PDB file of C-alpha atoms in Angstrom:
ATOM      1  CA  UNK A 887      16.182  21.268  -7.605  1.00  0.00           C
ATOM      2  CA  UNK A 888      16.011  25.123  -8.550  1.00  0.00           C
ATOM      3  CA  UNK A 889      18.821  27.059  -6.192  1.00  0.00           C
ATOM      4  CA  UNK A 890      18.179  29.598  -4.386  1.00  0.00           C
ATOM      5  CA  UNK A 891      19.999  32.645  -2.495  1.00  0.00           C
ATOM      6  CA  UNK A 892      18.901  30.594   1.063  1.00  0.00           C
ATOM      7  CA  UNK A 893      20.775  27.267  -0.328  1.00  0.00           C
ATOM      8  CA  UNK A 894      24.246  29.542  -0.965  1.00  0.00           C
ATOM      9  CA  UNK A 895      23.934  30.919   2.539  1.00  0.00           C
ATOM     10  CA  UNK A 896      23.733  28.049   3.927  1.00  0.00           C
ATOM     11  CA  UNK A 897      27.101  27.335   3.069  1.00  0.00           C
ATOM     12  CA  UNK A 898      28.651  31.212   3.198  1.00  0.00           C
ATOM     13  CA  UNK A 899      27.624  31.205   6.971  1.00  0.00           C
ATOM     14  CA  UNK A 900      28.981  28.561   8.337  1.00  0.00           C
ATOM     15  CA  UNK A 901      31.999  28.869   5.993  1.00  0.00           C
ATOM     16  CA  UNK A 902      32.233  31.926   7.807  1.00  0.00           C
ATOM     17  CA  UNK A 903      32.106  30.851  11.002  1.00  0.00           C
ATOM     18  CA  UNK A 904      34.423  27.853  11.094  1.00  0.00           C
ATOM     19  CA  UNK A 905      37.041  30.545   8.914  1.00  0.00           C
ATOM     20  CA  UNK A 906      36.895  32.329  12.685  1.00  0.00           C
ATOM     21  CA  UNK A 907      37.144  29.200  14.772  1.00  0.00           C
ATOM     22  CA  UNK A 908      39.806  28.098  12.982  1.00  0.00           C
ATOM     23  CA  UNK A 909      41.602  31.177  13.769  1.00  0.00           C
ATOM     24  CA  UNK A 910      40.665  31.469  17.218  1.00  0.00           C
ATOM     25  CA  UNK A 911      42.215  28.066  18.214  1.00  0.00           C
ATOM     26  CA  UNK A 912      44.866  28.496  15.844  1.00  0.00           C
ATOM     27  CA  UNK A 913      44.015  25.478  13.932  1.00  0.00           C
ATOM     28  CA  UNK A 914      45.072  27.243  10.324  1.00  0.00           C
ATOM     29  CA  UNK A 915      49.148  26.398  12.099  1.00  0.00           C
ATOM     30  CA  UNK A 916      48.190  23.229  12.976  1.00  0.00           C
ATOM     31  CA  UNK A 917      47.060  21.300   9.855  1.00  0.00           C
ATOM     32  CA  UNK A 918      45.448  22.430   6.421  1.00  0.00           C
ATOM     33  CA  UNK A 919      42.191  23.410   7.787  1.00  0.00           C
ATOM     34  CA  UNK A 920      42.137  25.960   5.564  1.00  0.00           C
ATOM     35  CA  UNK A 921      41.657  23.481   2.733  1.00  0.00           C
ATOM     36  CA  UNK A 922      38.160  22.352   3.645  1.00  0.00           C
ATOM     37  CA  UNK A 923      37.216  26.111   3.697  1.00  0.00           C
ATOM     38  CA  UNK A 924      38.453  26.958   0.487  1.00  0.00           C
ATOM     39  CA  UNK A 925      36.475  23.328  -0.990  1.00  0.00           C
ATOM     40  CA  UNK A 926      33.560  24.842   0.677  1.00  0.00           C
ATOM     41  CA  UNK A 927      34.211  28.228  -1.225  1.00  0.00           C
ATOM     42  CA  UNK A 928      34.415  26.429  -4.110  1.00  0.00           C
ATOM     43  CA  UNK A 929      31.133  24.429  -4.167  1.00  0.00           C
ATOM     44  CA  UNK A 930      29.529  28.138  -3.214  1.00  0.00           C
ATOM     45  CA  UNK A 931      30.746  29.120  -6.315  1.00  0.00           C
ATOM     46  CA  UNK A 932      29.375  26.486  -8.121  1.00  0.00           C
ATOM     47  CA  UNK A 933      26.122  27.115  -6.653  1.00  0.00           C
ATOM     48  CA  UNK A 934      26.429  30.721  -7.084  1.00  0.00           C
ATOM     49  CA  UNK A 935      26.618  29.380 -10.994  1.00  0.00           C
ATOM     50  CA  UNK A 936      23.960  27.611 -11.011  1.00  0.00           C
ATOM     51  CA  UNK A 937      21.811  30.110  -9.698  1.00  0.00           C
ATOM     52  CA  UNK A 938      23.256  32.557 -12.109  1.00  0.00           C
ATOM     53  CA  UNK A 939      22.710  30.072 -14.889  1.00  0.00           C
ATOM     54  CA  UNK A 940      20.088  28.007 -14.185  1.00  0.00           C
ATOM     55  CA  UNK A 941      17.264  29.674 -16.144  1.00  0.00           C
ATOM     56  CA  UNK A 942      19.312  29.631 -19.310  1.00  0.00           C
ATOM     57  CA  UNK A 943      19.207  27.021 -21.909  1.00  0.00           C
ATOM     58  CA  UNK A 944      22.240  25.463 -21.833  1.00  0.00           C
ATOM     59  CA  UNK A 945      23.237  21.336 -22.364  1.00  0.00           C
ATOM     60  CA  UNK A 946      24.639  19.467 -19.600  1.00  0.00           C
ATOM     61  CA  UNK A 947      28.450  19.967 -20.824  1.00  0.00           C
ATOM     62  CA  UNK A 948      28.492  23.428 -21.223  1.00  0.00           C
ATOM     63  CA  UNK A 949      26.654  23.817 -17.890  1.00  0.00           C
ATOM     64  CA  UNK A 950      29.481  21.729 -16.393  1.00  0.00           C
ATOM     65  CA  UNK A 951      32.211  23.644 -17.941  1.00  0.00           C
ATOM     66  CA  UNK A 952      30.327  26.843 -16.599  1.00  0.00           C
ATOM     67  CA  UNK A 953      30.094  25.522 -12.870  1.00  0.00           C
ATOM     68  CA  UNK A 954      33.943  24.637 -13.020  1.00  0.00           C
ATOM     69  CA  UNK A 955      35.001  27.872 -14.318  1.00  0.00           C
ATOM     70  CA  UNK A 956      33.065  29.894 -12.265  1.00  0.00           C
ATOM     71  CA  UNK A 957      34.301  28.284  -9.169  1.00  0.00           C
ATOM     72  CA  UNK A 958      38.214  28.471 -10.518  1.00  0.00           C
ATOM     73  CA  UNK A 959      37.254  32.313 -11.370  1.00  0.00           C
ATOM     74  CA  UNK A 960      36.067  32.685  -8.261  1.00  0.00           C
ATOM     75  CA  UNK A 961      38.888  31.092  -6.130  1.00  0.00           C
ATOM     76  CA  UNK A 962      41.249  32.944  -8.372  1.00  0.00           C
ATOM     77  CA  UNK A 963      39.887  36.497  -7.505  1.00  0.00           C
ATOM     78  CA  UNK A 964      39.430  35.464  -3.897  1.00  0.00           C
ATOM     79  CA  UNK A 965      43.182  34.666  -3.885  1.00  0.00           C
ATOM     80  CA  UNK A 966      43.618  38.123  -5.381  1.00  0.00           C
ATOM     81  CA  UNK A 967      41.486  39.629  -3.029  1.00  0.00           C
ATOM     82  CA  UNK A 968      43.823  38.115  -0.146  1.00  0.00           C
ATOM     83  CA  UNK A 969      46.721  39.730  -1.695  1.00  0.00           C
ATOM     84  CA  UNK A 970      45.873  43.137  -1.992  1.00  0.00           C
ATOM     85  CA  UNK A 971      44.135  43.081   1.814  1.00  0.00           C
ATOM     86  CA  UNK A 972      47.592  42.050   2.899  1.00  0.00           C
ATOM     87  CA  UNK A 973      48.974  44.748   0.622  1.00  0.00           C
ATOM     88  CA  UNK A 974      46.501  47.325   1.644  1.00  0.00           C
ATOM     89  CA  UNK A 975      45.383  46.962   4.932  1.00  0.00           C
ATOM     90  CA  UNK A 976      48.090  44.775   6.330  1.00  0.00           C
ATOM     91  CA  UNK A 977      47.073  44.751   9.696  1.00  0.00           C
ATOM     92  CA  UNK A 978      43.543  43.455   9.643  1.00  0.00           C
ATOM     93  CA  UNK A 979      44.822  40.930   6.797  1.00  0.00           C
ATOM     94  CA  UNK A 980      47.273  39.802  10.228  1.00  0.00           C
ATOM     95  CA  UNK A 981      44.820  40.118  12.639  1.00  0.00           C
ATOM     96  CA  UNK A 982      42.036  38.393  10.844  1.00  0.00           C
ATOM     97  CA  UNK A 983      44.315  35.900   9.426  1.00  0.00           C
ATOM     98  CA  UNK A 984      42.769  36.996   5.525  1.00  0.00           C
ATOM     99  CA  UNK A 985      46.063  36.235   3.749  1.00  0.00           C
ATOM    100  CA  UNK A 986      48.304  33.405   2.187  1.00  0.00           C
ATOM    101  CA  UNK A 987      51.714  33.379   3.006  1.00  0.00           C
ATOM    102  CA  UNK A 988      53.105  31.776  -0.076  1.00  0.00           C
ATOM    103  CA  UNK A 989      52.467  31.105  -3.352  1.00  0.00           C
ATOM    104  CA  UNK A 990      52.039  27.946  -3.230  1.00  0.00           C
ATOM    105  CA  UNK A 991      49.551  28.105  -0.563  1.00  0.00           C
ATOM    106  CA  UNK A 992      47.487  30.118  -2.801  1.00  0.00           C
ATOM    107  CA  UNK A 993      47.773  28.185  -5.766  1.00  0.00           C
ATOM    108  CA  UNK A 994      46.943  25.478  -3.260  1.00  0.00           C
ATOM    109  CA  UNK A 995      43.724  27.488  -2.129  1.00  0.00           C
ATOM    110  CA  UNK A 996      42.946  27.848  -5.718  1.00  0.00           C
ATOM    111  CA  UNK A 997      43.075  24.058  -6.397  1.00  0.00           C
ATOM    112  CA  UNK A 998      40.955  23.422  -3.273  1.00  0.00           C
ATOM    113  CA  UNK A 999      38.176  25.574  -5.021  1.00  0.00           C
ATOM    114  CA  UNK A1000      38.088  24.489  -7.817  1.00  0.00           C
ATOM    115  CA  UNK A1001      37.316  20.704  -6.496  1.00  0.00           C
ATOM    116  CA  UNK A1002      34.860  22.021  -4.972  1.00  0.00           C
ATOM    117  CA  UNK A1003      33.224  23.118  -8.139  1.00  0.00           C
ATOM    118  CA  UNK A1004      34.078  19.913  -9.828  1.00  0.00           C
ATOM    119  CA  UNK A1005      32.225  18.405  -6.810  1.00  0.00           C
ATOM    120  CA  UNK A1006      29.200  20.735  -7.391  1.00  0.00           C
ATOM    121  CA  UNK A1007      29.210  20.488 -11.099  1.00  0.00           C
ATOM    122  CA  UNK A1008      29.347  16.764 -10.932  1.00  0.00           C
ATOM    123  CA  UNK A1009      26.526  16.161  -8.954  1.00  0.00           C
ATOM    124  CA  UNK A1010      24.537  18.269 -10.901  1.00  0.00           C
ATOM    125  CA  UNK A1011      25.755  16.289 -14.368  1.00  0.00           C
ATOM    126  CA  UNK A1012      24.715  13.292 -13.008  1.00  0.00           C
ATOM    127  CA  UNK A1013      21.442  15.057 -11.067  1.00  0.00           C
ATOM    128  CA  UNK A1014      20.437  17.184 -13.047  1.00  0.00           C
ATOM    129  CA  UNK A1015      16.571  17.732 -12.273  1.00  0.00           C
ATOM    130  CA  UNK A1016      13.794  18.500 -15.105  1.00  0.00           C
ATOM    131  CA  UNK A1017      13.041  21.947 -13.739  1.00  0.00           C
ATOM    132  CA  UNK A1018      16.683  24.049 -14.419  1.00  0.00           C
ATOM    133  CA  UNK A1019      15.116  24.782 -17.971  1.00  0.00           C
ATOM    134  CA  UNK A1020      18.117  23.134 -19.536  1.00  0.00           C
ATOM    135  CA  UNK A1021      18.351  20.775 -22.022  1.00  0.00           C
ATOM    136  CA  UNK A1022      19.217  18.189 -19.455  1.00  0.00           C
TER     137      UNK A1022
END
């Protein structure tokens, strides 16, 4: 299966979308809910790899090491991202509830993505279709 910009948005939209659900019923203070959106951030990022990637000719460990690392990059600069809105522009961080309130929520957050790109990068290891132009 090639990826394509369509398969990451279907992901990045609804991601989106239960991020302001969440918030609107105050389910973030309720339970973790805000794990499942950071897993789903991660397996984005592992798609977002793939697409990036998936024309080169890479083997099927490298290409797994790539999809991880992408996905922990990519957690770890969202988690920076969070701290310098809350930094910066405080209020919307507050009102939009774009922020984590300890560190250990964000290394937390950071953990969540990157099983999500373990999930992504797995499947695709053990999936891995003829067409990526890989050596698969």
């Amino acid at each position: 299966m090639i990826i394509k910009i369509k398969h990451i948005l279907y992901l990045v939209i609804p991601t989106i979308i239960l991020h302001f659900i969440f918030n609107f019923y105050n389910l973030y203070d309720v339970a973790r809910f805000d794990l499942i959106l950071h897993i789903l951030a991660g397996i984005v990022y592992g798609l977002i790899a793939i697409f990036s990637f998936q024309n080169k000719n890479y083997n099927k460990k490298t290409f797994l090491i790539l999809i991880i690392l992408f996905s922990l990059f990519g957690s770890i600069l969202w988690e920076i991202t969070e701290l310098g809105f809350l930094t910066y522009f405080k209020e919307y961080a507050l009102l939009l509830d774009i922020y984590s309130p300890t560190l250990l929520e964000s290394f937390t957050d950071i953990l969540a993505g990157l099983i999500g790109g373990v999930i992504v990068g797995f499947i695709f290891y053990f999936k891995a279709h003829k067409s990526l132009g890989t050596n698969f």
